[in-house]
Short mmCIF file of C-alpha atoms in Angstrom, two decimals:
data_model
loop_
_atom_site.label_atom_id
_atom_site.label_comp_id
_atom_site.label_asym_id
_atom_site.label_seq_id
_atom_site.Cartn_x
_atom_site.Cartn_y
_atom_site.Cartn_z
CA UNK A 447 2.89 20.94 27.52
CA UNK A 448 5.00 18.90 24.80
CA UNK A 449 8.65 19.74 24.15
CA UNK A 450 9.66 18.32 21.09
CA UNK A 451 13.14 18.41 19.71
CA UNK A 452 13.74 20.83 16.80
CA UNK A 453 11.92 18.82 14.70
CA UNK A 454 9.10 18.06 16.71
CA UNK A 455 6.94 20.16 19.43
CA UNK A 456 4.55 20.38 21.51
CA UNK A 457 3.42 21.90 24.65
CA UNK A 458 -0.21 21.56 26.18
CA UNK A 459 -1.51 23.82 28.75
CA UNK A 460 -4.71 23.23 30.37
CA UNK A 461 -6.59 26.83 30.80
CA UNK A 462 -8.61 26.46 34.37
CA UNK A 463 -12.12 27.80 34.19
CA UNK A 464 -12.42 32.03 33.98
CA UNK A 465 -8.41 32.67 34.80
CA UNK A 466 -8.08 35.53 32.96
CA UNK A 467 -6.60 37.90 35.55
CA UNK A 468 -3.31 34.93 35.68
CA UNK A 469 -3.14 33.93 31.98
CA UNK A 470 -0.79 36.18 30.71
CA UNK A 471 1.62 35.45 33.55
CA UNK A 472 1.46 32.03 32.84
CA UNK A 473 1.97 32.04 28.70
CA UNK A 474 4.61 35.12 29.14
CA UNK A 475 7.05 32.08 31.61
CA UNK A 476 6.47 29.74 28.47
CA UNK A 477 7.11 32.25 25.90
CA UNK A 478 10.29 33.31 27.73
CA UNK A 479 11.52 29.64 27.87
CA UNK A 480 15.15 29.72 26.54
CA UNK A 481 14.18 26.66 24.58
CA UNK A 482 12.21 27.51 21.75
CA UNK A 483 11.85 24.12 20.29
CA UNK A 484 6.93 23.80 21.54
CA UNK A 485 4.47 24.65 20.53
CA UNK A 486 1.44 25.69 23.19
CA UNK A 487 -1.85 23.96 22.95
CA UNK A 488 -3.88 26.42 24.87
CA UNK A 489 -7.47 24.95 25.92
CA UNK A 490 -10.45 27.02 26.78
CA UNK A 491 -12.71 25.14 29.09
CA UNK A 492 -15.86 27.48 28.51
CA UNK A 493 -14.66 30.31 30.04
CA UNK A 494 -17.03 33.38 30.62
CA UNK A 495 -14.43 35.95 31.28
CA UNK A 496 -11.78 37.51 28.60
CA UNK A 497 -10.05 34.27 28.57
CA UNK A 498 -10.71 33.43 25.00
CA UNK A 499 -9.47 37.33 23.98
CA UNK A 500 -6.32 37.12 25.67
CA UNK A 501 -5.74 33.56 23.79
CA UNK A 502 -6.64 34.99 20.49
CA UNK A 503 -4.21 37.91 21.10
CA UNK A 504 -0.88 35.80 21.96
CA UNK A 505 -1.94 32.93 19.14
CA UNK A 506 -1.98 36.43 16.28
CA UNK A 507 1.62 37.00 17.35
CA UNK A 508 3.25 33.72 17.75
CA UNK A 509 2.60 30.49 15.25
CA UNK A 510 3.49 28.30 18.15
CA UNK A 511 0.43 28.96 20.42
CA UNK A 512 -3.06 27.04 19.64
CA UNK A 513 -5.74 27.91 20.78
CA UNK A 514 -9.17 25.26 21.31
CA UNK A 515 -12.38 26.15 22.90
CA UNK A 516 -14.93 23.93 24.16
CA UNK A 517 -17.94 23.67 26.54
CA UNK A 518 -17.18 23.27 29.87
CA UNK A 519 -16.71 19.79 31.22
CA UNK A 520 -13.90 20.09 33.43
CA UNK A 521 -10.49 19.52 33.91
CA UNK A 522 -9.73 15.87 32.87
CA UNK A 523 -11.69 16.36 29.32
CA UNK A 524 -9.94 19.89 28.77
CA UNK A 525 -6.15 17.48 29.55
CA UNK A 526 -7.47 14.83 27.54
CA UNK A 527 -8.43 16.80 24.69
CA UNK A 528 -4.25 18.82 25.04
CA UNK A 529 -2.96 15.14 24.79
CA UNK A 530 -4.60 13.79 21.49
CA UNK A 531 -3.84 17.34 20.40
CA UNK A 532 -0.24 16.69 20.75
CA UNK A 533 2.30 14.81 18.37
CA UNK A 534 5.17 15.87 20.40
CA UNK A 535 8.06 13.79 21.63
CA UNK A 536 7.34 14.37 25.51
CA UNK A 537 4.15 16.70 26.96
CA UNK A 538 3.66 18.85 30.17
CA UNK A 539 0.58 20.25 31.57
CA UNK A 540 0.62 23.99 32.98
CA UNK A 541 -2.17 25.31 34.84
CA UNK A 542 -3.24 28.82 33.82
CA UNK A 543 -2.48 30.23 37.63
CA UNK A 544 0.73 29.01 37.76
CA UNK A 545 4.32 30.07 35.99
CA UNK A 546 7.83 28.56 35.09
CA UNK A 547 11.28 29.37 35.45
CA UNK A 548 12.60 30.15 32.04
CA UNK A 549 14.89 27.29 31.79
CA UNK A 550 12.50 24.54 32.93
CA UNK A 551 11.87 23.00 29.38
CA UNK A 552 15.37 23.47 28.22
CA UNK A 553 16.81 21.48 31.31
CA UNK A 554 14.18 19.28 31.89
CA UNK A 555 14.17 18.00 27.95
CA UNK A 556 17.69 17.21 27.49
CA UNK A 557 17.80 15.14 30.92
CA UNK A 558 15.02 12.93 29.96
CA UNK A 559 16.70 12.65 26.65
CA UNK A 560 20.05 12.15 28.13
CA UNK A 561 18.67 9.13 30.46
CA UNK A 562 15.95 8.20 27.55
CA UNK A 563 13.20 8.26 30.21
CA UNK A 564 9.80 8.08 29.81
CA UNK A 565 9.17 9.90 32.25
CA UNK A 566 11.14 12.89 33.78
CA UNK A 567 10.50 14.10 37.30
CA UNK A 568 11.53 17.43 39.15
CA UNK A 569 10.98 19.26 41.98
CA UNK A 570 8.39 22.20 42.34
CA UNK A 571 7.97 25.54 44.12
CA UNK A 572 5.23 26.36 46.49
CA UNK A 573 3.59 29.78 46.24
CA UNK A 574 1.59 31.22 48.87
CA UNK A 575 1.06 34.77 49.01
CA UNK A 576 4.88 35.86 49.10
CA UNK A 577 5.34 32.74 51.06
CA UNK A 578 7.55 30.17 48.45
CA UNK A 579 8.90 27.00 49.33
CA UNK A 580 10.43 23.53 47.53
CA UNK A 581 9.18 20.36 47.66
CA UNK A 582 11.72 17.96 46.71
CA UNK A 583 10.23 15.22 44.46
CA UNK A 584 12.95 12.55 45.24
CA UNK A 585 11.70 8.92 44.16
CA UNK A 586 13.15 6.46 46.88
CA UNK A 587 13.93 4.39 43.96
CA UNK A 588 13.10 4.75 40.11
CA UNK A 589 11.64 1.28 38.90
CA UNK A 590 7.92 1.22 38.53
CA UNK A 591 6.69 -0.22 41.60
CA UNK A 592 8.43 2.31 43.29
CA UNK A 593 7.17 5.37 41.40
CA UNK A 594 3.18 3.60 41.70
CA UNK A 595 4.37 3.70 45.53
CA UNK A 596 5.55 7.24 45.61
CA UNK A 597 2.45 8.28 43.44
CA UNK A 598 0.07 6.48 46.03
CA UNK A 599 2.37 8.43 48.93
CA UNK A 600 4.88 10.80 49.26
CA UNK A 601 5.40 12.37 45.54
CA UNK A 602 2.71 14.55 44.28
CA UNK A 603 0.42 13.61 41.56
CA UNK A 604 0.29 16.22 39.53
CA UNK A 605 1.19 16.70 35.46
CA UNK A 606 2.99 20.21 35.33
CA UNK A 607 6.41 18.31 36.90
CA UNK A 608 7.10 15.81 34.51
CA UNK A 609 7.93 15.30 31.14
CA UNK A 610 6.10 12.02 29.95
CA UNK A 611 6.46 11.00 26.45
CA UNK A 612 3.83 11.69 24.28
CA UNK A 613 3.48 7.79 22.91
CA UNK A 614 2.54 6.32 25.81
CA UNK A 615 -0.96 7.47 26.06
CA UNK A 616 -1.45 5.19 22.99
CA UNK A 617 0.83 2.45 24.14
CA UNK A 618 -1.16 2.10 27.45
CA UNK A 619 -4.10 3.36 26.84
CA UNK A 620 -3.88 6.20 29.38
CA UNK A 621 -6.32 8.55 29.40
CA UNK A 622 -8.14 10.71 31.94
CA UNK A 623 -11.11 9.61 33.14
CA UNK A 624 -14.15 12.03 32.15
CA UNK A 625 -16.06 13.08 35.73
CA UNK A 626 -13.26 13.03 37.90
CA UNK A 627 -11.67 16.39 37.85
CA UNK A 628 -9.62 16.02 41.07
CA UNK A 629 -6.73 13.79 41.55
CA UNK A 630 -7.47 13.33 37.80
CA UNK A 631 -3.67 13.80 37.65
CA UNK A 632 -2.49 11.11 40.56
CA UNK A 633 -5.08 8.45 38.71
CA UNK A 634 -3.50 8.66 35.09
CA UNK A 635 0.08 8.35 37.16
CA UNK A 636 -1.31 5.52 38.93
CA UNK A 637 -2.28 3.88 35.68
CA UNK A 638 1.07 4.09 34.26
CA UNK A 639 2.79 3.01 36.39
CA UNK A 640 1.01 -0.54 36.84
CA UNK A 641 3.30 -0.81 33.80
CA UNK A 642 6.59 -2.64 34.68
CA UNK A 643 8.79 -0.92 31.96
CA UNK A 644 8.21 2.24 32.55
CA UNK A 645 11.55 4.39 32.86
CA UNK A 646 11.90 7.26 34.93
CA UNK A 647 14.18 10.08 35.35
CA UNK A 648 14.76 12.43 38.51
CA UNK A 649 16.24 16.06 37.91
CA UNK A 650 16.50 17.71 41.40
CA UNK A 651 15.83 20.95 41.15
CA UNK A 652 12.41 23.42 40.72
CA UNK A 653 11.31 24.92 37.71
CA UNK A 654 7.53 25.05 38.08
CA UNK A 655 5.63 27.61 40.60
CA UNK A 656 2.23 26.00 42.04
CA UNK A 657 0.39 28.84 43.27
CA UNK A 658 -1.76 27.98 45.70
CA UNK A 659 -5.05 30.24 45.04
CA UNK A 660 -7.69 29.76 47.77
CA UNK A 661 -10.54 30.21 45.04
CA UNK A 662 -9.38 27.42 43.02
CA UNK A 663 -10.99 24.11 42.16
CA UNK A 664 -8.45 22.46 44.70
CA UNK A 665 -10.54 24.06 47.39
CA UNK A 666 -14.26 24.30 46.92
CA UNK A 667 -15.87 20.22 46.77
CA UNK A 668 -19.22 20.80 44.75
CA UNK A 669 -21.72 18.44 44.42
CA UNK A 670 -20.12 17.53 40.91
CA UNK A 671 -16.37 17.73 42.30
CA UNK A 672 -17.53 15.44 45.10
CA UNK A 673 -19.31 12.52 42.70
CA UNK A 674 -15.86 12.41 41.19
CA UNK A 675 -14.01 11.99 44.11
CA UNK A 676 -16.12 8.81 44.65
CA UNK A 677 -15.39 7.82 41.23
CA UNK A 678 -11.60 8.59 41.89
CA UNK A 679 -12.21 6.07 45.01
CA UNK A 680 -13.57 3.12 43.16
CA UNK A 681 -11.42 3.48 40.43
CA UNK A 682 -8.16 3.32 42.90
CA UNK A 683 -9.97 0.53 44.43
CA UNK A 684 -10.60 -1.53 40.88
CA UNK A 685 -7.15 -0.89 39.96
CA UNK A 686 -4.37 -1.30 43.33
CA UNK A 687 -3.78 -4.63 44.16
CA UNK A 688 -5.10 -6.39 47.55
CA UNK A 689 -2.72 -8.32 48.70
CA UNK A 690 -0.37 -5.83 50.02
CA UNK A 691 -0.65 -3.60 53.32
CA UNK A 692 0.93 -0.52 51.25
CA UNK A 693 -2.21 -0.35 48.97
CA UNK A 694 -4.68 -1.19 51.09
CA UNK A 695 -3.86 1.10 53.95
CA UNK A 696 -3.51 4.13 50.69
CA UNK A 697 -7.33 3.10 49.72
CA UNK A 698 -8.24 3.22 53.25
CA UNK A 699 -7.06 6.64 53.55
CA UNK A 700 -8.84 7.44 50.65
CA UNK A 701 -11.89 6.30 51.75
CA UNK A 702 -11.42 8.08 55.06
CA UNK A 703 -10.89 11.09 53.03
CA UNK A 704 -13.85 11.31 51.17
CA UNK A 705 -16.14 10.22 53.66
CA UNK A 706 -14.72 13.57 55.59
CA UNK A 707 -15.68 15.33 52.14
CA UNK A 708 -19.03 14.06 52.12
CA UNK A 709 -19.66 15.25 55.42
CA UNK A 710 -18.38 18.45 55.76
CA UNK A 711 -19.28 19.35 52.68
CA UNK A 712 -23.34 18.11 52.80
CA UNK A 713 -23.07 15.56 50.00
CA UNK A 714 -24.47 12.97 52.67
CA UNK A 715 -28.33 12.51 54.47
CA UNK A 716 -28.41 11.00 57.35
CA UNK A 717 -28.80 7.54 55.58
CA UNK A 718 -25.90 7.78 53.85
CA UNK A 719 -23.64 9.27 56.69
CA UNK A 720 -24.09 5.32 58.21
CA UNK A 721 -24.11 3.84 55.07
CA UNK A 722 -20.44 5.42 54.33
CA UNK A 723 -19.60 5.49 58.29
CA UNK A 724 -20.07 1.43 58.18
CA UNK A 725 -17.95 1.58 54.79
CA UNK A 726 -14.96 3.25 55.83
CA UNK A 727 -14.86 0.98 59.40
CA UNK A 728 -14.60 -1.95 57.69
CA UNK A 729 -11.52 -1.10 55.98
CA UNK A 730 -10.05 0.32 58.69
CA UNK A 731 -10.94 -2.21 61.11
CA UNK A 732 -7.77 -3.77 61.04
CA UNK A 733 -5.20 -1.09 61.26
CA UNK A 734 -5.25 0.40 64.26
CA UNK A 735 -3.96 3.54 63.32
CA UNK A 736 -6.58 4.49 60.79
CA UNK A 737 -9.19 3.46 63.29
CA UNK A 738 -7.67 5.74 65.52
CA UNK A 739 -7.94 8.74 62.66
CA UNK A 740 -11.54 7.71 61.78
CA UNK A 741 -12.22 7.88 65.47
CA UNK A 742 -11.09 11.68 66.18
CA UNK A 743 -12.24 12.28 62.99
CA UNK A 744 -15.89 11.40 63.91
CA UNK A 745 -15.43 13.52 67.06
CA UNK A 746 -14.33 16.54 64.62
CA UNK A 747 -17.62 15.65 62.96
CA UNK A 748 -19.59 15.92 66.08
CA UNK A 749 -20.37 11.79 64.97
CA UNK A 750 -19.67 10.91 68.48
CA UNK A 751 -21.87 7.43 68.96
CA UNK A 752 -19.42 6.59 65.65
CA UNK A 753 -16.51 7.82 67.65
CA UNK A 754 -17.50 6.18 70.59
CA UNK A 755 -17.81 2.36 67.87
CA UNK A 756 -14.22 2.51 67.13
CA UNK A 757 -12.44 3.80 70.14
CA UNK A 758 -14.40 0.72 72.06
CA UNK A 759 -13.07 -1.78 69.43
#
């Protein structure tokens, strides 16, 4: 998504794979936006379904809403292509499952242009069945460091809560990173904010519903889904620094992740089960809380002579 000011907009929304049956409830919260000032960059990922119809229909009734279809390659490439789409002052990414509160874009624009952020951060509703919930997004602080911390911890990673401005992509080179279609979001964050000047913005309150749907890429770790997750990995390991415990205790938890990916999820022979086992203890061999973790984690496995290798140590 990309608010602009009256002059200027532009709004992106990335269009998850065959979500036809939630599309419509997701354009109708950004056509009833009270501020009228975007434009909706709508991008078909090689859908199957009626997706592609039901874009077609709301672009012939309203000038603002674009419409660009592609193969699919997932997620980060269907962002990436929203963002060089967009010449908008500031951009937002919806997901085609989820919805916003009419007065998200209104609210959310003129506090980032009130505080001339670069960035503008809210909180965000949880929907689960009828179950909804906040999260409160509250930075501990706002300088960079801080925000790379929060990214790497408590603040989630995700696009459709912020307002980032548009020129930064070129300024720093951001850009998603093609394969990785997980945590895609949290990586370009991390990126940014390795920038000192960045300037952020908090506005407490929730606009944006994240509907948690069971079926969604967020739960099923294909073979594909999985090799990007290990890309994720080594990227977060090329880019955090080493010579704080902050970082290195955030990779270790990623690789402690992943390895519990790979296993559940049959991306590893036996080979490789060691190979990643022997991995993941050496960079939790000093901590010994995440020793602890990979220790009942192995016993969840059933990897007991693992198990059996840390809780000795």
């Amino acid at each position: 998504l990309h608010v602009r000011s009256r002059r200027q907009r532009q709004m992106c929304i990335r269009d998850r794979y065959n979500a036809e049956q939630y599309l419509q409830r997701t354009i109708d919260s950004i056509l009833a936006q009270t501020f009228q000032g975007w434009e909706l960059i709508c991008i078909n990922d090689g859908s199957t379904d009626g997706s592609q119809a039901i874009l077609d229909e709301y672009a012939s009734k309203d000038v603002r809403v674009k419409v660009k279809a592609k193969l699919n390659e997932g997620v980060a490439i269907a962002r990436q292509l929203g963002v060089d789409s967009a010449t908008a002052e500031y951009s937002i990414h919806f997901d085609s499952d989820d919805w916003a509160e009419p007065t998200m874009l209104e609210e959310m624009y003129q506090k980032a242009k009130a505080e001339d952020a670069d960035v503008l951060i809210s909180d965000f509703y949880i929907n689960s069945g009828k179950e909804e919930t906040i999260s409160s997004q509250k930075p501990l602080s706002l300088d960079a460091e801080s925000m790379l911390k929060g990214i790497c911890g408590n603040l989630m990673g995700s696009c459709w809560n912020k307002l980032i401005k548009t020129e930064l992509f070129v300024k720093y080179h951001l850009s998603f990173t093609r394969g990785i279609n997980y945590c895609e979001d949290r990586l370009l964050f991390i990126k940014l904010y390795l920038n000192s000047g960045i300037k952020t913005a908090y506005l407490p309150k929730a606009y944006y519903h994240y509907w948690v749907n069971n079926s969604s890429i967020t739960h099923n770790v294909s073979s594909n889904i999985f090799n990007g997750l290990v890309k994720y990995r080594d990227e977060i390991h090329a880019l955090l620094p080493n010579d704080e415990s902050f970082f290195t205790n955030f990779k270790s938890q990623t690789d402690l992740s992943i390895f519990h990916a790979g296993f559940m999820y049959g991306h590893y022979d036996n080979n490789m089960i060691k190979q990643e086992f022997q991995k993941v203890r050496r960079t939790a061999y000093n901590n010994k809380s995440l020793r602890w973790k990979l220790g009942y984690l192995c016993i969840d496995l059933g990897l007991y002579s693992f198990a059996r290798k840390l809780i000795r140590h």
